[in-house]
Amino acid sequence: APGNAMIVLPDALTTGSAIEVRRTSGQGELLFLGQSPSAEAARDELPQSLGILDAVNADTATFASPGTVLWVRTDGPWTLVIEPLQAETVDSAVSGTGTRYLRYDGPSNTAGFRHEGDGTITVEVLTAAEREAPVISLGVIDQQLTWSSSPEVVFHIIAEPGAVWSLSVDEGTP
């Protein structure tokens, strides 16, 4: 599609679970804004930022409730794929390399994140109510992540291909 657009997400993508938005063509920055389904709420609130696709990030994850409108703001033509997020499920601890999506659906609201080595790494923590990037750093990281209580949490780890990291959900902390 050329330039700006409004996309009403189909019911299959608005179940409250995470979805992935991935650019398959186009260049430049794409900004995604979500808006509540009711007209009254839409008048009373500004659209919420759901993510940005740019030269570095070709995909992002977000949550969408029934009737959510996705606004795309950009200057040039683009093509997107929007589908349910395919993410590895984390029960307590996981380690890996490079960029990954991880999903957690337990009672905890804290986790430890560690990165050893060089290179830039970003960790986004997404729930239906919030999107934060508590880790945007270079080099060695040993940091505690927190989030509001939520039935589902997605961690988007954005790292260089050889970057070694670990995530350990703190058990017993509701």
Short mmCIF file of C-alpha atoms in Angstrom, two decimals:
data_model
loop_
_atom_site.label_atom_id
_atom_site.label_comp_id
_atom_site.label_asym_id
_atom_site.label_seq_id
_atom_site.Cartn_x
_atom_site.Cartn_y
_atom_site.Cartn_z
CA ALA A 1 0.00 0.00 0.00
CA PRO A 2 1.23 3.55 -0.59
CA GLY A 3 1.83 5.90 2.35
CA ASN A 4 -0.53 6.07 5.32
CA ALA A 5 -3.33 3.56 5.87
CA MET A 6 -5.90 2.33 8.37
CA ILE A 7 -6.20 -1.43 8.87
CA VAL A 8 -9.12 -2.98 10.76
CA LEU A 9 -7.71 -6.24 12.04
CA PRO A 10 -9.81 -9.37 11.43
CA ASP A 11 -11.35 -11.14 14.44
CA ALA A 12 -8.82 -13.99 14.19
CA LEU A 13 -6.03 -11.53 15.07
CA THR A 14 -7.81 -9.72 17.91
CA THR A 15 -8.20 -12.50 20.46
CA GLY A 16 -6.00 -10.77 23.03
CA SER A 17 -2.95 -12.89 22.18
CA ALA A 18 0.18 -11.41 20.65
CA ILE A 19 0.44 -10.80 16.91
CA GLU A 20 3.45 -10.13 14.69
CA VAL A 21 3.61 -7.31 12.15
CA ARG A 22 6.33 -7.92 9.56
CA ARG A 23 7.33 -5.80 6.57
CA THR A 24 7.86 -7.80 3.38
CA SER A 25 8.54 -4.84 1.08
CA GLY A 26 9.18 -1.11 1.23
CA GLN A 27 11.71 1.14 2.89
CA GLY A 28 11.71 3.90 5.45
CA GLU A 29 10.12 4.04 8.86
CA LEU A 30 6.62 2.69 9.51
CA LEU A 31 4.90 3.79 12.73
CA PHE A 32 1.98 1.71 14.05
CA LEU A 33 -0.68 3.29 16.22
CA GLY A 34 -3.55 1.33 17.76
CA GLN A 35 -6.89 2.73 18.79
CA SER A 36 -9.71 1.38 20.93
CA PRO A 37 -12.63 -0.12 19.04
CA SER A 38 -15.35 2.16 20.44
CA ALA A 39 -15.92 5.55 18.83
CA GLU A 40 -16.35 7.17 22.24
CA ALA A 41 -12.99 5.87 23.49
CA ALA A 42 -11.34 6.89 20.21
CA ARG A 43 -12.45 10.50 20.74
CA ASP A 44 -11.20 10.56 24.31
CA GLU A 45 -7.74 9.09 23.89
CA LEU A 46 -4.73 9.44 21.66
CA PRO A 47 -3.71 6.38 19.67
CA GLN A 48 -1.20 4.17 21.47
CA SER A 49 2.15 3.45 19.81
CA LEU A 50 2.29 -0.25 18.99
CA GLY A 51 5.67 -0.34 17.31
CA ILE A 52 8.03 0.96 14.68
CA LEU A 53 9.53 -0.80 11.70
CA ASP A 54 12.71 0.77 10.35
CA ALA A 55 15.97 -0.14 8.61
CA VAL A 56 17.04 -2.19 11.66
CA ASN A 57 13.72 -3.78 12.71
CA ALA A 58 11.70 -5.51 10.00
CA ASP A 59 9.14 -6.92 12.46
CA THR A 60 7.44 -6.13 15.75
CA ALA A 61 4.92 -7.75 18.08
CA THR A 62 1.87 -6.26 19.75
CA PHE A 63 -1.48 -7.21 21.30
CA ALA A 64 -4.84 -6.34 19.74
CA SER A 65 -8.32 -6.53 21.26
CA PRO A 66 -11.48 -7.00 19.14
CA GLY A 67 -12.11 -4.05 16.84
CA THR A 68 -8.66 -2.50 17.22
CA VAL A 69 -7.69 -0.25 14.33
CA LEU A 70 -4.06 -0.27 13.22
CA TRP A 71 -2.89 3.03 11.74
CA VAL A 72 0.20 2.90 9.54
CA ARG A 73 2.11 6.16 9.06
CA THR A 74 4.91 6.34 6.50
CA ASP A 75 5.99 8.18 3.38
CA GLY A 76 6.54 5.39 0.89
CA PRO A 77 4.90 2.21 -0.38
CA TRP A 78 4.96 -0.92 1.80
CA THR A 79 3.61 -4.46 2.20
CA LEU A 80 2.96 -6.11 5.57
CA VAL A 81 2.18 -9.56 6.90
CA ILE A 82 0.12 -9.58 10.12
CA GLU A 83 -0.30 -12.96 11.81
CA PRO A 84 -0.38 -14.66 15.22
CA LEU A 85 3.02 -14.43 16.89
CA GLN A 86 5.13 -17.59 16.77
CA ALA A 87 7.20 -17.46 19.96
CA GLU A 88 9.07 -19.94 22.11
CA THR A 89 7.33 -20.54 25.45
CA VAL A 90 9.40 -19.86 28.57
CA ASP A 91 8.54 -21.69 31.80
CA SER A 92 11.42 -20.53 33.98
CA ALA A 93 14.72 -20.03 32.15
CA VAL A 94 16.03 -19.94 28.60
CA SER A 95 19.27 -18.97 26.92
CA GLY A 96 20.08 -18.32 23.31
CA THR A 97 21.77 -16.20 20.70
CA GLY A 98 20.59 -13.50 18.33
CA THR A 99 17.06 -12.14 17.95
CA ARG A 100 14.09 -14.08 19.37
CA TYR A 101 10.51 -13.79 20.59
CA LEU A 102 9.74 -15.48 23.92
CA ARG A 103 6.29 -15.91 25.52
CA TYR A 104 5.61 -16.30 29.26
CA ASP A 105 2.17 -16.97 30.76
CA GLY A 106 2.89 -17.69 34.43
CA PRO A 107 2.23 -15.74 37.65
CA SER A 108 5.61 -13.97 37.98
CA ASN A 109 6.14 -10.33 37.06
CA THR A 110 9.94 -10.22 37.27
CA ALA A 111 12.83 -11.83 35.41
CA GLY A 112 16.59 -11.54 35.26
CA PHE A 113 18.22 -10.80 31.91
CA ARG A 114 21.90 -11.32 31.20
CA HIS A 115 24.04 -10.63 28.14
CA GLU A 116 27.74 -11.34 27.93
CA GLY A 117 29.87 -10.01 25.14
CA ASP A 118 30.02 -7.15 22.72
CA GLY A 119 27.35 -5.59 20.58
CA THR A 120 24.09 -3.77 21.04
CA ILE A 121 21.12 -5.59 22.52
CA THR A 122 17.53 -4.48 23.13
CA VAL A 123 14.86 -6.26 25.17
CA GLU A 124 11.23 -5.22 24.77
CA VAL A 125 8.66 -6.38 27.34
CA LEU A 126 5.12 -6.43 25.94
CA THR A 127 1.78 -7.07 27.62
CA ALA A 128 -1.73 -6.19 26.53
CA ALA A 129 -1.46 -3.02 28.64
CA GLU A 130 2.11 -1.85 28.11
CA ARG A 131 5.17 -1.88 25.86
CA GLU A 132 8.56 -1.04 27.33
CA ALA A 133 12.19 -1.41 26.32
CA PRO A 134 13.98 -1.62 29.69
CA VAL A 135 17.20 -2.84 28.08
CA ILE A 136 18.88 -0.90 25.30
CA SER A 137 22.56 -1.38 25.92
CA LEU A 138 26.00 -2.28 24.71
CA GLY A 139 28.23 -4.98 26.18
CA VAL A 140 27.72 -6.93 29.42
CA ILE A 141 24.24 -6.67 30.99
CA ASP A 142 22.84 -8.10 34.23
CA GLN A 143 19.45 -6.49 34.74
CA GLN A 144 16.14 -7.21 36.46
CA LEU A 145 13.01 -6.81 34.29
CA THR A 146 9.55 -6.09 35.74
CA TRP A 147 6.07 -5.82 34.25
CA SER A 148 2.48 -5.39 35.41
CA SER A 149 0.59 -8.58 36.16
CA SER A 150 -0.67 -9.99 32.86
CA PRO A 151 -1.95 -13.33 31.53
CA GLU A 152 0.66 -13.21 28.75
CA VAL A 153 4.04 -11.48 28.42
CA VAL A 154 6.18 -11.35 25.29
CA PHE A 155 9.91 -10.66 25.41
CA HIS A 156 11.38 -9.46 22.11
CA ILE A 157 15.14 -9.84 22.29
CA ILE A 158 16.84 -7.92 19.47
CA ALA A 159 20.51 -8.82 19.25
CA GLU A 160 23.33 -9.35 16.81
CA PRO A 161 23.53 -12.94 15.47
CA GLY A 162 26.31 -14.11 17.81
CA ALA A 163 25.11 -12.31 20.95
CA VAL A 164 24.72 -14.77 23.86
CA TRP A 165 21.98 -13.99 26.41
CA SER A 166 19.85 -15.64 29.10
CA LEU A 167 16.44 -14.90 30.62
CA SER A 168 15.39 -16.36 33.97
CA VAL A 169 11.83 -15.77 35.22
CA ASP A 170 11.74 -15.32 38.98
CA GLU A 171 9.57 -18.08 40.41
CA GLY A 172 7.24 -17.44 43.31
CA THR A 173 6.81 -13.69 42.69
CA PRO A 174 3.23 -12.91 41.69
#
